[in-house]
PDB file of C-alpha atoms in Angstrom:
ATOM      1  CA  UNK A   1      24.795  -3.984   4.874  1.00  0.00           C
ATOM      2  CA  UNK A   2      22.416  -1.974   2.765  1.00  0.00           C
ATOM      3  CA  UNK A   3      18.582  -1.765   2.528  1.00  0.00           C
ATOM      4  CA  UNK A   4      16.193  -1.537  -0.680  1.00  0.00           C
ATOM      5  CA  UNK A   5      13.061  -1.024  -0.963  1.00  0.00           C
ATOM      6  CA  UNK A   6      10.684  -1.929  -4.041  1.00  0.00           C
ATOM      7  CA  UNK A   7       8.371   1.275  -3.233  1.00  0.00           C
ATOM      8  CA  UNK A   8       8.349   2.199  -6.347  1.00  0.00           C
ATOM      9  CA  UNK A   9       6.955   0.140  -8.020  1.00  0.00           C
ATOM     10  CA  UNK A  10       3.616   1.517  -9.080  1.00  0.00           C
ATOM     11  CA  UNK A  11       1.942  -0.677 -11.495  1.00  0.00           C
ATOM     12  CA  UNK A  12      -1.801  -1.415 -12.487  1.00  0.00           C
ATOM     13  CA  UNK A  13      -1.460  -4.790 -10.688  1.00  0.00           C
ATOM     14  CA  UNK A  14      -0.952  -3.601  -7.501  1.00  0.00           C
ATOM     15  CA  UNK A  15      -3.476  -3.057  -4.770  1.00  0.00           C
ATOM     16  CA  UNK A  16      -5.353  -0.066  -5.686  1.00  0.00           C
ATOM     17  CA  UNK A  17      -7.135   2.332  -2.734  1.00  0.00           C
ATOM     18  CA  UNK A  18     -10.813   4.414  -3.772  1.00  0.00           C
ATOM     19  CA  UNK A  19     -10.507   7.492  -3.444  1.00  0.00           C
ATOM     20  CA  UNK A  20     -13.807  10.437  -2.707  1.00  0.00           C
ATOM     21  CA  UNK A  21     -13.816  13.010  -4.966  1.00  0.00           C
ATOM     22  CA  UNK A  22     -12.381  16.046  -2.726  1.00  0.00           C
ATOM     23  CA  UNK A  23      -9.392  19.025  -2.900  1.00  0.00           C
ATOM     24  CA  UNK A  24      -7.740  16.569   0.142  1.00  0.00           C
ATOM     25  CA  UNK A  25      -8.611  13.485  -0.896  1.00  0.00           C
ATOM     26  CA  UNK A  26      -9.347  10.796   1.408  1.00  0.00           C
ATOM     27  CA  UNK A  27      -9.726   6.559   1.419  1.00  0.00           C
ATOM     28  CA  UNK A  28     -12.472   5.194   2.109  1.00  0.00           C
ATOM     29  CA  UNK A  29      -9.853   2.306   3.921  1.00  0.00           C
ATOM     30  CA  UNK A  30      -9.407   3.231   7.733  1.00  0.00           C
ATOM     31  CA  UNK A  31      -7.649   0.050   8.494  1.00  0.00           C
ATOM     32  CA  UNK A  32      -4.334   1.575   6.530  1.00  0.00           C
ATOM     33  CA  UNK A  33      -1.765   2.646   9.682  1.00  0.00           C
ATOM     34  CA  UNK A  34       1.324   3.329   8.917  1.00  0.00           C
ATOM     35  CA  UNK A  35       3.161   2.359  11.982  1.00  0.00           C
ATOM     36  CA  UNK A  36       6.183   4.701  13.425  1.00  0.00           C
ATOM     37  CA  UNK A  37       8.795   2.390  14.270  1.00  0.00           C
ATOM     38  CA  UNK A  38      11.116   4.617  16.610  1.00  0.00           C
ATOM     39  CA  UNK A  39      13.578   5.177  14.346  1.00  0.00           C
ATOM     40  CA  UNK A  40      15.768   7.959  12.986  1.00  0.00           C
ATOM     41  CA  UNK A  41      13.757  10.551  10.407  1.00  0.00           C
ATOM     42  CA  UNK A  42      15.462  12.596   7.968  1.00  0.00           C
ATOM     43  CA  UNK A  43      14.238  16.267   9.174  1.00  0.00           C
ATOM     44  CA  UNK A  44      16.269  19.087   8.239  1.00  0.00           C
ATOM     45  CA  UNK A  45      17.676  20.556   4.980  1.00  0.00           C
ATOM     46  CA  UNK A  46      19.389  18.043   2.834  1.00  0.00           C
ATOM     47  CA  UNK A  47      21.607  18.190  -0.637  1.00  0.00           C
ATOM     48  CA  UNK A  48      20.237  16.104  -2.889  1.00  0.00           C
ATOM     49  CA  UNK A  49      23.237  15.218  -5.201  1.00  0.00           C
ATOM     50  CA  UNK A  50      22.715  13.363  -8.543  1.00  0.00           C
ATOM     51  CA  UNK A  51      24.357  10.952 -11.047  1.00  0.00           C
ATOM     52  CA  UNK A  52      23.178  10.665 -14.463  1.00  0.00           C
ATOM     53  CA  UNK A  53      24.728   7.082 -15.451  1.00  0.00           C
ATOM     54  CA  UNK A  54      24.102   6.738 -19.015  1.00  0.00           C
ATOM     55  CA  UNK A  55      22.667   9.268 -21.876  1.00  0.00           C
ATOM     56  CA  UNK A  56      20.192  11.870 -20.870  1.00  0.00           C
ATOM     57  CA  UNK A  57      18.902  14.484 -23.196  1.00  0.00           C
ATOM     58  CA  UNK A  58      19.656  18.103 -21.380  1.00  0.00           C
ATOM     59  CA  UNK A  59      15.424  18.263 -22.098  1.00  0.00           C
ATOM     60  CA  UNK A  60      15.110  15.258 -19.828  1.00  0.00           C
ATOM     61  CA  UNK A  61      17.681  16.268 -17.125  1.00  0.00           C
ATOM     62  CA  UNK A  62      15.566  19.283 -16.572  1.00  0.00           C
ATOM     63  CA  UNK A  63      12.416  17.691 -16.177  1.00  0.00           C
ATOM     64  CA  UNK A  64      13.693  15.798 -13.323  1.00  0.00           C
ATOM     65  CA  UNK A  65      15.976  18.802 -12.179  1.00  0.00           C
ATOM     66  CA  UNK A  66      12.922  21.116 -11.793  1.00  0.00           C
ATOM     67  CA  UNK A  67      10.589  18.855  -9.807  1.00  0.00           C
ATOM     68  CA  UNK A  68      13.334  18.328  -7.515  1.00  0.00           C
ATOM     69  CA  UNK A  69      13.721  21.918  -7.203  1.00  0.00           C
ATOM     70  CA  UNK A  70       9.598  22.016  -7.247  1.00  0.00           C
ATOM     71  CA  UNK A  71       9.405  20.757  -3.873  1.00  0.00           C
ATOM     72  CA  UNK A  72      10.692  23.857  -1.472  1.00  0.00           C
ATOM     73  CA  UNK A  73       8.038  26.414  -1.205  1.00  0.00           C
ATOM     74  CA  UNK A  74       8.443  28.901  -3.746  1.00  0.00           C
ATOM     75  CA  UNK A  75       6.105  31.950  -4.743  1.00  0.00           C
ATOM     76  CA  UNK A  76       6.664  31.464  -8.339  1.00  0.00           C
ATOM     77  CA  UNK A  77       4.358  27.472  -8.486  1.00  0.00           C
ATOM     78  CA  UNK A  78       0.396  28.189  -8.401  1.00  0.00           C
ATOM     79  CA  UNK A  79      -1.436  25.603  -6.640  1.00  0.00           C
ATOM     80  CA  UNK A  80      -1.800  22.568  -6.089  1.00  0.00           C
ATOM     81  CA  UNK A  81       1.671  22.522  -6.354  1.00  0.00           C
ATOM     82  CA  UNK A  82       4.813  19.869  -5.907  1.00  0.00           C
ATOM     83  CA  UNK A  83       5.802  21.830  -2.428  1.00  0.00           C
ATOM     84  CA  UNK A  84       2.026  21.791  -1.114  1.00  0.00           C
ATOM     85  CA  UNK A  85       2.312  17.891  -1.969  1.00  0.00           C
ATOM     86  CA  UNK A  86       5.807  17.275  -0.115  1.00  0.00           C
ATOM     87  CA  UNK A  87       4.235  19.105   2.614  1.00  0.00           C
ATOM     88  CA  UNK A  88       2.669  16.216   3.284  1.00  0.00           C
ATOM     89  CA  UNK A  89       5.820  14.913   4.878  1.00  0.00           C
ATOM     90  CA  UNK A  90       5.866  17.436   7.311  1.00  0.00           C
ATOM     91  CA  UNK A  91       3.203  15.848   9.408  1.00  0.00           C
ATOM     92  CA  UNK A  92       5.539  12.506   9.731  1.00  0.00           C
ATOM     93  CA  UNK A  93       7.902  14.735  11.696  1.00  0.00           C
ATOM     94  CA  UNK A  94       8.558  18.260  13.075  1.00  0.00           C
ATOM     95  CA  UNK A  95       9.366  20.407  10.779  1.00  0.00           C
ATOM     96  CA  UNK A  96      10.287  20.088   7.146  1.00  0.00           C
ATOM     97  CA  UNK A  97      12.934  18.346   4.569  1.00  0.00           C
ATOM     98  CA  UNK A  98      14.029  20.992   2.400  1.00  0.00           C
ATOM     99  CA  UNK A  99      15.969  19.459  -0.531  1.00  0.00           C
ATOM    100  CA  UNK A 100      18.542  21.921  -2.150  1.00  0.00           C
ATOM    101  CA  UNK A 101      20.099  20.703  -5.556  1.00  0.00           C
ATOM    102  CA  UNK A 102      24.002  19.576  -5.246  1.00  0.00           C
ATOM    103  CA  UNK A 103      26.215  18.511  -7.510  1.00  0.00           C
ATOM    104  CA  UNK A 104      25.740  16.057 -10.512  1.00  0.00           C
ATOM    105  CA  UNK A 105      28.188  13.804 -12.454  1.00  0.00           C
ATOM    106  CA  UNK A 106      27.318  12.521 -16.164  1.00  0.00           C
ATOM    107  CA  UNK A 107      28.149   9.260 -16.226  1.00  0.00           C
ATOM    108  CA  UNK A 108      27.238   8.660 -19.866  1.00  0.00           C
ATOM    109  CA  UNK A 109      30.017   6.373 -21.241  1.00  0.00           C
ATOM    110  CA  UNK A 110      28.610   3.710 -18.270  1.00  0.00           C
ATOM    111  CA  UNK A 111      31.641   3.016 -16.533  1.00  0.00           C
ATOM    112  CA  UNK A 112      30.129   0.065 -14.305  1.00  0.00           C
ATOM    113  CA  UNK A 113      28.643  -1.326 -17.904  1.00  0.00           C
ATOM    114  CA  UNK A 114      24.729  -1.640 -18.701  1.00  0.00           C
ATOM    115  CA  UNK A 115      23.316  -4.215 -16.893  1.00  0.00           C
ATOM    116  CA  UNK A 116      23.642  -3.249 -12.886  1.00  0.00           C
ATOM    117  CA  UNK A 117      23.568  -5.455 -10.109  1.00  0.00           C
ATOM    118  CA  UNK A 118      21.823  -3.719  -6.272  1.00  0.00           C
ATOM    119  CA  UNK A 119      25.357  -3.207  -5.062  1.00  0.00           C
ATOM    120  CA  UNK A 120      26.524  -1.257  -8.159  1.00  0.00           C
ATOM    121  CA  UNK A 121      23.670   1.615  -7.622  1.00  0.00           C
ATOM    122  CA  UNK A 122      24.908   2.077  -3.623  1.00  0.00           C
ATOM    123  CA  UNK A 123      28.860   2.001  -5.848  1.00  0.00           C
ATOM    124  CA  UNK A 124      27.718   5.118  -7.992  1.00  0.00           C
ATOM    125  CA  UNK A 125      25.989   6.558  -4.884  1.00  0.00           C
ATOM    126  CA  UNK A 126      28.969   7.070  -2.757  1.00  0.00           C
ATOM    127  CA  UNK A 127      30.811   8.873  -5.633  1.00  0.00           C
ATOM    128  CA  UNK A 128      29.191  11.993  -4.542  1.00  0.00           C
ATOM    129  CA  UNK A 129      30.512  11.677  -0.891  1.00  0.00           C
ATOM    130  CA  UNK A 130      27.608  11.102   1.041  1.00  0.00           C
ATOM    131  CA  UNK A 131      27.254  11.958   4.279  1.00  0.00           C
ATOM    132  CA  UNK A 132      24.184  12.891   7.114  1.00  0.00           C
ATOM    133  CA  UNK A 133      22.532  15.752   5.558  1.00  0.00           C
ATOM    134  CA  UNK A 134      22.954  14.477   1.646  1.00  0.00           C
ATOM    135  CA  UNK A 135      20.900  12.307  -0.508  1.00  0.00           C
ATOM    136  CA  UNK A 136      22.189  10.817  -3.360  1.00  0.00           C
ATOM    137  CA  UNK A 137      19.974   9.838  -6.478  1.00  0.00           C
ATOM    138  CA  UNK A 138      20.999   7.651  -9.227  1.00  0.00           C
ATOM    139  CA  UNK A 139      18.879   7.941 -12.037  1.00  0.00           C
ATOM    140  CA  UNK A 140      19.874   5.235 -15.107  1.00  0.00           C
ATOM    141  CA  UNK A 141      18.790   5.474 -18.583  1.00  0.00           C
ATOM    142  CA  UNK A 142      16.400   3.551 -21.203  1.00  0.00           C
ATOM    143  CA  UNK A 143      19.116   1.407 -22.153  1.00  0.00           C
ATOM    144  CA  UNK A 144      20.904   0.185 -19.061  1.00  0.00           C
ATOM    145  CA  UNK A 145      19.260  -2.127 -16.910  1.00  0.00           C
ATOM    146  CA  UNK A 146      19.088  -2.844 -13.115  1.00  0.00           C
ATOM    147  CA  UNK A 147      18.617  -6.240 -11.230  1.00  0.00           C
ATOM    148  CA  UNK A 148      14.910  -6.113 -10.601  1.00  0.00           C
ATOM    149  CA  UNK A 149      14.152  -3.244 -12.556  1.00  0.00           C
ATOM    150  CA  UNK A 150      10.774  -4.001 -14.365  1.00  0.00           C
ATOM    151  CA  UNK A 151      10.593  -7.056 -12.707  1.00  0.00           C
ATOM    152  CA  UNK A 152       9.858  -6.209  -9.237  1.00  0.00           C
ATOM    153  CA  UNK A 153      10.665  -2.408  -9.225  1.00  0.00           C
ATOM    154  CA  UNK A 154      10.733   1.006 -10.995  1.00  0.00           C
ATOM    155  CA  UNK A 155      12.877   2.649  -8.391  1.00  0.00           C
ATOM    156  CA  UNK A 156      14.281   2.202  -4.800  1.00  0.00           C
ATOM    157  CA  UNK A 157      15.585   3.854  -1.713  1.00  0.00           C
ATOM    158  CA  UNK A 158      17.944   2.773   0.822  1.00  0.00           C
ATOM    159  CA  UNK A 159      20.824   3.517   2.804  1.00  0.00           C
ATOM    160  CA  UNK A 160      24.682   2.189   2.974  1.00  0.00           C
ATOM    161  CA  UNK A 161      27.926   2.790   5.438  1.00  0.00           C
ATOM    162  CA  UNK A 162      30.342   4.444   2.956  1.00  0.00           C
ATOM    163  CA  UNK A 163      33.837   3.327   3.464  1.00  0.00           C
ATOM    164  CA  UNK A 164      35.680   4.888   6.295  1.00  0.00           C
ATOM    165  CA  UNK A 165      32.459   6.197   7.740  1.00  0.00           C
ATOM    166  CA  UNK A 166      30.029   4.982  10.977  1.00  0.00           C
ATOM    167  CA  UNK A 167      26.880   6.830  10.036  1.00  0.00           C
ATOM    168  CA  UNK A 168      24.580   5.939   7.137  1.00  0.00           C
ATOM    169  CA  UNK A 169      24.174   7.878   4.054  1.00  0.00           C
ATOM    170  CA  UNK A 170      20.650   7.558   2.037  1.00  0.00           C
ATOM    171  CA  UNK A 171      20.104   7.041  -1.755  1.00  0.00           C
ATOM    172  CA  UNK A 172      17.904   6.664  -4.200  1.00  0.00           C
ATOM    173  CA  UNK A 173      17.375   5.070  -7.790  1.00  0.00           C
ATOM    174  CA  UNK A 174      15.286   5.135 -10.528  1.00  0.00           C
ATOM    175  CA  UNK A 175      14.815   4.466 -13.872  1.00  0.00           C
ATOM    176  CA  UNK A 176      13.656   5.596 -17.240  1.00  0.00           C
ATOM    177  CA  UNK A 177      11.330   2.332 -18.210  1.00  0.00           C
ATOM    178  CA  UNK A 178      10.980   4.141 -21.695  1.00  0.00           C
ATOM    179  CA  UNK A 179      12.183   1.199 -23.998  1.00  0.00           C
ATOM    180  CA  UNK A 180      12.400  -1.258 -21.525  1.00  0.00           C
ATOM    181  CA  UNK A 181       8.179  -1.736 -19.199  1.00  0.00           C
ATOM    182  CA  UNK A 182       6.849   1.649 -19.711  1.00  0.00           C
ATOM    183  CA  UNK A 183       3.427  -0.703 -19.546  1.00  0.00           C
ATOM    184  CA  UNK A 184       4.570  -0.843 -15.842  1.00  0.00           C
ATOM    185  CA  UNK A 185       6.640   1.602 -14.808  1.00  0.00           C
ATOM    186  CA  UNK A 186       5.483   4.348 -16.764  1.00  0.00           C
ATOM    187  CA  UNK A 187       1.302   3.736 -16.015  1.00  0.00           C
ATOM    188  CA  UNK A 188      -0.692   5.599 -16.475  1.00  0.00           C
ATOM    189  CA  UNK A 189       1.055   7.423 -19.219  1.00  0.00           C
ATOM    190  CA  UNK A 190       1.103   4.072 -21.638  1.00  0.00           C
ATOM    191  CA  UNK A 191      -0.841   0.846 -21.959  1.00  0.00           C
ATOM    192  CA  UNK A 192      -0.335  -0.961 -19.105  1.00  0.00           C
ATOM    193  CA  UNK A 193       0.367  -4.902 -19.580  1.00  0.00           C
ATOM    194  CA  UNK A 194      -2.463  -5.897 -17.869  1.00  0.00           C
ATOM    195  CA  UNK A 195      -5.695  -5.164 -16.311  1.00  0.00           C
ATOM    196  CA  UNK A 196      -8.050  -2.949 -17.674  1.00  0.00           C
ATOM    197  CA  UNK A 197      -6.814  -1.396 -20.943  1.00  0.00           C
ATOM    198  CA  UNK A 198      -8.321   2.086 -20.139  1.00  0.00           C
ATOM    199  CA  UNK A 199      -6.439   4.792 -23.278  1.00  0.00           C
ATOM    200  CA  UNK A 200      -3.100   5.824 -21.048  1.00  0.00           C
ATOM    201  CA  UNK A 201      -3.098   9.442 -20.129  1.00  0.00           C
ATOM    202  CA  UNK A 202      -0.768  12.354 -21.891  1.00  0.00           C
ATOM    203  CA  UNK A 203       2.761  13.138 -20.071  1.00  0.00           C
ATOM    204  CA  UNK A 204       2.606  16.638 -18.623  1.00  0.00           C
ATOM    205  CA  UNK A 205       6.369  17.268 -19.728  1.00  0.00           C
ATOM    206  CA  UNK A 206       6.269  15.355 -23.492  1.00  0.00           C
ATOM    207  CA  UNK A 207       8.469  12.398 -22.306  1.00  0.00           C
ATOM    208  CA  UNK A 208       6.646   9.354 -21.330  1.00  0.00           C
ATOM    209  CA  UNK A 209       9.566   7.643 -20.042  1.00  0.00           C
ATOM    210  CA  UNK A 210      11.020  10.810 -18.033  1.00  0.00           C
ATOM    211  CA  UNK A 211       7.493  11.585 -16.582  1.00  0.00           C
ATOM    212  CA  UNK A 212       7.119   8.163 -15.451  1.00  0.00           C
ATOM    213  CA  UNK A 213      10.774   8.750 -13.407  1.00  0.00           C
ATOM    214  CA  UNK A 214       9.119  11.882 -11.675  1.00  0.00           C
ATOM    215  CA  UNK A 215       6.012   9.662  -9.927  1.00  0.00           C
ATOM    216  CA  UNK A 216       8.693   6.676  -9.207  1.00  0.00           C
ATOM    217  CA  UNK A 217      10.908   9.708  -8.248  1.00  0.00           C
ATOM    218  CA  UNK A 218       8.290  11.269  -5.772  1.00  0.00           C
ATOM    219  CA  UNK A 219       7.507   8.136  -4.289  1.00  0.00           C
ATOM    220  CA  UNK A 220      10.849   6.898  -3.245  1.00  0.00           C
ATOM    221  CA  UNK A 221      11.607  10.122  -2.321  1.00  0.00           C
ATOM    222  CA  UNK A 222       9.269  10.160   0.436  1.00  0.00           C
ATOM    223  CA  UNK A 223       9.720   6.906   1.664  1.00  0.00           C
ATOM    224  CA  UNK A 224      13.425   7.944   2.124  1.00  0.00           C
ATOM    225  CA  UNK A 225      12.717  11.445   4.615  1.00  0.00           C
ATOM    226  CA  UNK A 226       9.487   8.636   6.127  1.00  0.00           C
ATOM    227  CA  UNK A 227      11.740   5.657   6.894  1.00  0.00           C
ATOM    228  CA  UNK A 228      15.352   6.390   5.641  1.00  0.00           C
ATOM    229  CA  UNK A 229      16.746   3.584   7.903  1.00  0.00           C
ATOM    230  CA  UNK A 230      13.627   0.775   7.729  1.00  0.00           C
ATOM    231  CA  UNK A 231      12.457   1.852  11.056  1.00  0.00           C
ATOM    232  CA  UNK A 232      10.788   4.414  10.618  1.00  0.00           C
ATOM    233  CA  UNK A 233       6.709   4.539   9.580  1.00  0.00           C
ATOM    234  CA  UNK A 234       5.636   1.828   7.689  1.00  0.00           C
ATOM    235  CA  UNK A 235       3.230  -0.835   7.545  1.00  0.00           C
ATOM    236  CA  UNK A 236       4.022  -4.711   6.825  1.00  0.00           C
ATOM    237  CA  UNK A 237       7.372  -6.269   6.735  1.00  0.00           C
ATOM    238  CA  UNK A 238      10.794  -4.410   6.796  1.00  0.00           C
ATOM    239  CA  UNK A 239      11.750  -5.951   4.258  1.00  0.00           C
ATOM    240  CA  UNK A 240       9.021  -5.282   2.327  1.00  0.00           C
ATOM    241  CA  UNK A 241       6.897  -2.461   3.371  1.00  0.00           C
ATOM    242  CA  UNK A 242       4.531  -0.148   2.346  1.00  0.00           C
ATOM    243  CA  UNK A 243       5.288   3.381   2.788  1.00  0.00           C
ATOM    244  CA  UNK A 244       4.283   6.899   2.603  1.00  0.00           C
ATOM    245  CA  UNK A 245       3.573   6.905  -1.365  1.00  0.00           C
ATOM    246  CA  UNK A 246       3.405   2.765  -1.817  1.00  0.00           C
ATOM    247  CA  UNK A 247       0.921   2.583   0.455  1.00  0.00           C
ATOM    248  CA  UNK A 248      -1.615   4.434  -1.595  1.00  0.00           C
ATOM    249  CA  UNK A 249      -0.314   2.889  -5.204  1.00  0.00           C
ATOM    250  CA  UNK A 250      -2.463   3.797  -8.306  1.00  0.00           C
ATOM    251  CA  UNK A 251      -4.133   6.841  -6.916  1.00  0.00           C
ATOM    252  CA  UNK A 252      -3.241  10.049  -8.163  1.00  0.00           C
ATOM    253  CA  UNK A 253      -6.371  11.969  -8.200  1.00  0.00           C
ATOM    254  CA  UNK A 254     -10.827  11.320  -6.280  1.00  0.00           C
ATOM    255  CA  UNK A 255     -12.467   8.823  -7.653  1.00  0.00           C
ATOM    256  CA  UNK A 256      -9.240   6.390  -8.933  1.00  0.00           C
ATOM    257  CA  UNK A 257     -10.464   2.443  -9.286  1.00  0.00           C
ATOM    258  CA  UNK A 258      -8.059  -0.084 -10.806  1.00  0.00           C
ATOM    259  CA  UNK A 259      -7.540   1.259 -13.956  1.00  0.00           C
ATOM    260  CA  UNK A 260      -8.430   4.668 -13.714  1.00  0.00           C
ATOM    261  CA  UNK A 261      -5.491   6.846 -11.746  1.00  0.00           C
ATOM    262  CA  UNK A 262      -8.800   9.203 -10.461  1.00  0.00           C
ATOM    263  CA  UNK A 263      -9.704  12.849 -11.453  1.00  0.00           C
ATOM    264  CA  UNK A 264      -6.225  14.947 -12.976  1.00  0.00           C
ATOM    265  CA  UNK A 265      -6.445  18.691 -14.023  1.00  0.00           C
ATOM    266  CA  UNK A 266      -5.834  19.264 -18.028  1.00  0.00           C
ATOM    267  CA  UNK A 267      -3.272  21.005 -19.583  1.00  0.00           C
ATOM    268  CA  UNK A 268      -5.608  22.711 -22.898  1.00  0.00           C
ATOM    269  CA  UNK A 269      -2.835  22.926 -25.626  1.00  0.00           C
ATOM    270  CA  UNK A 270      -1.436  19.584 -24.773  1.00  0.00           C
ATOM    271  CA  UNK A 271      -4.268  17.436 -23.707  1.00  0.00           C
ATOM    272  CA  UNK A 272      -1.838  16.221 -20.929  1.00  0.00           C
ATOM    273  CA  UNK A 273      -3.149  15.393 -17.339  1.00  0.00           C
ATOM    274  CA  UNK A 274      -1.135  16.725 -14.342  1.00  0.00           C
ATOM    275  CA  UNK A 275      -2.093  17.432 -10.422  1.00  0.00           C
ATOM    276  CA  UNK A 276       0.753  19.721  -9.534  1.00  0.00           C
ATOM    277  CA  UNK A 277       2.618  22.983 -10.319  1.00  0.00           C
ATOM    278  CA  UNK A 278       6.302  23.185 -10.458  1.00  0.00           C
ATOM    279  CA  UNK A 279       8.792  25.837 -10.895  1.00  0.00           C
ATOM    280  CA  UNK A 280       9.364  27.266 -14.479  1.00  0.00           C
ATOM    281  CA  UNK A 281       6.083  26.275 -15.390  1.00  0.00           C
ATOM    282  CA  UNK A 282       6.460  22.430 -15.438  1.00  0.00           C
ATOM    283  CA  UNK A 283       3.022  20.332 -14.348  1.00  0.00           C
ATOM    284  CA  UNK A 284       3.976  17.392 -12.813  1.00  0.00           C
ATOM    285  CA  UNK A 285       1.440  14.313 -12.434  1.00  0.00           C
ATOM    286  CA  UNK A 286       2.228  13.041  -8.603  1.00  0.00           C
ATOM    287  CA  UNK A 287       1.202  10.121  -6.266  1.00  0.00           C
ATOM    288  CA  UNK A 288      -0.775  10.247  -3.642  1.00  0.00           C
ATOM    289  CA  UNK A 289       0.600  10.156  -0.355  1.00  0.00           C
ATOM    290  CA  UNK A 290      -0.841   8.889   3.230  1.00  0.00           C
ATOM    291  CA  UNK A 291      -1.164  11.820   5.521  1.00  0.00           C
ATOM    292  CA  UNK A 292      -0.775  10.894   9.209  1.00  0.00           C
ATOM    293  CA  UNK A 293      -2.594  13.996  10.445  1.00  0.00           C
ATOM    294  CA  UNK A 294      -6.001  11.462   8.771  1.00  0.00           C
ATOM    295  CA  UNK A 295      -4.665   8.103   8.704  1.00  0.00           C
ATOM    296  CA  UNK A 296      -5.730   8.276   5.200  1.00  0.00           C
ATOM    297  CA  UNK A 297      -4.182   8.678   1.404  1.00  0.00           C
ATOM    298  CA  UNK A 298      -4.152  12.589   0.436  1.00  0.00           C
ATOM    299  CA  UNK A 299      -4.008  13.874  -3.030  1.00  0.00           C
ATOM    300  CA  UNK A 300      -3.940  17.493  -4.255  1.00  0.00           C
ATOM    301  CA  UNK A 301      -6.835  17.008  -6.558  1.00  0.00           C
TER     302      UNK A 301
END
């Protein structure tokens, strides 16, 4: 038995929330509740182990590396920063999710092939040994593709009994929609394929595809510490709900509105758009995320 969730899968066509202009941005939407469901939370620290299945450039791995490692508290990110935004999760529970970088296997000759069914991501999951305090992330490349990827999702979270084992072990997936529906996977850092054809913004990091994983990344992370077992807080169906980051999809800074992601800060060499500091001077673009403290969508900017 295994549960996945298309939370990530932020596109232009989804429902969009307005935002106010404001350092804590709220909605204007008070009927959006997401409700706790009286299930397990994921609340202490956790090792977030990875596999790299496929070919990553060692540029790309660190992109992804450093905004996990971006989201403990650390002296060295000026803010807004990525740990001021996983904060956020804080407020679903007691205390915080620290997530500490494990180990990581490079899976670049494919070894399950490059086209993936659902129970081939939980397969390359448990080859990290997962257990209660460890989460382990798949992350695919441009050229292998996933069942649903693109067509219903960017990313997903879930959890699985590993062999031998009672308890449940979470993971995560995403992938890099580079060559393959950057139009909707990678908004709003290319065209997207439909709505309003507002100019896409400029990737914070250089790597539209990559910086498109981070947002899909963020998002699914926090549905996974928010409802790692599909009873914890959500709104809608199990089977389909809307979570901590999908709940809010399309807003990433005040004033969003279908087509516009809302107010970004601006990197001056680059021209790129971010909302968040990370460590070793990375600027990450990131979701907002429904704060339960105000029953309303937060972003940093």
């Amino acid at each position: 038995m295994w549960y996945s969730s298309a939370s990530a899968f932020v596109c232009l066509f989804s429902i969009f929330i307005l935002v106010l202009p404001a350092r804590a941005v709220r909605t204007e939407e008070q009927s959006l509740v997401l409700k706790y469901h009286n299930g397990l939370l994921l609340e202490s620290d956790f090792t977030f182990n990875i596999v790299w299945y496929g070919k990553f450039t060692p540029s790309q791995r660190a992109i992804l590396i450093d905004f996990v490692q971006s989201l403990n508290p650390t002296k060295s990110s000026s803010l807004p920063s990525v740990a001021s935004w996983w904060k956020i999760t804080y407020n679903y529970k007691n205390g915080p999710s620290n997530i500490h970088l494990g180990k990581q296997i490079l899976d670049e000759n494919c070894s399950l092939g490059k086209s993936l069914k659902s129970r081939d991501i939980i397969n390359l999951a448990q080859k990290q040994l997962p257990g209660r305090n460890v989460i382990s992330a798949v992350f695919t490349a441009k050229d292998v593709g996933v069942e649903g990827f693109c067509m219903s999702r960017c990313g997903t979270h879930g959890s699985a009994r590993a062999m031998n084992q009672t308890a449940r072990f979470a993971y995560v997936w995403v992938g890099n929609s580079e060559t393959q529906c950057p139009g909707q996977c990678a908004w709003p850092f290319h065209q997207p394929i439909y709505g309003p054809q507002t100019p896409p913004l400029v990737a914070p990091n250089g790597d539209v595809g990559v910086d498109g994983m981070v947002i899909n990344l963020a998002t699914v992370l926090a549905g996974t510490v928010t409802n790692p077992f599909n009873n914890g807080y959500f709104q809608g169906r199990p089977e389909a709900p809307l979570e901590a980051v999908s709940a809010c999809p399309g807003v990433f800074g005040g004033g969003a509105y279908p087509g516009y992601p809302g107010k970004t800060l601006r990197d001056g060499p680059t021209l790129s758009s971010y909302n968040a500091h990370g460590v070793n001077g990375r600027k990450y673009l990131l979701p907002a995320m429904w704060d339960p403290t105000t029953s309303a969508c937060s972003t940093l900017v």
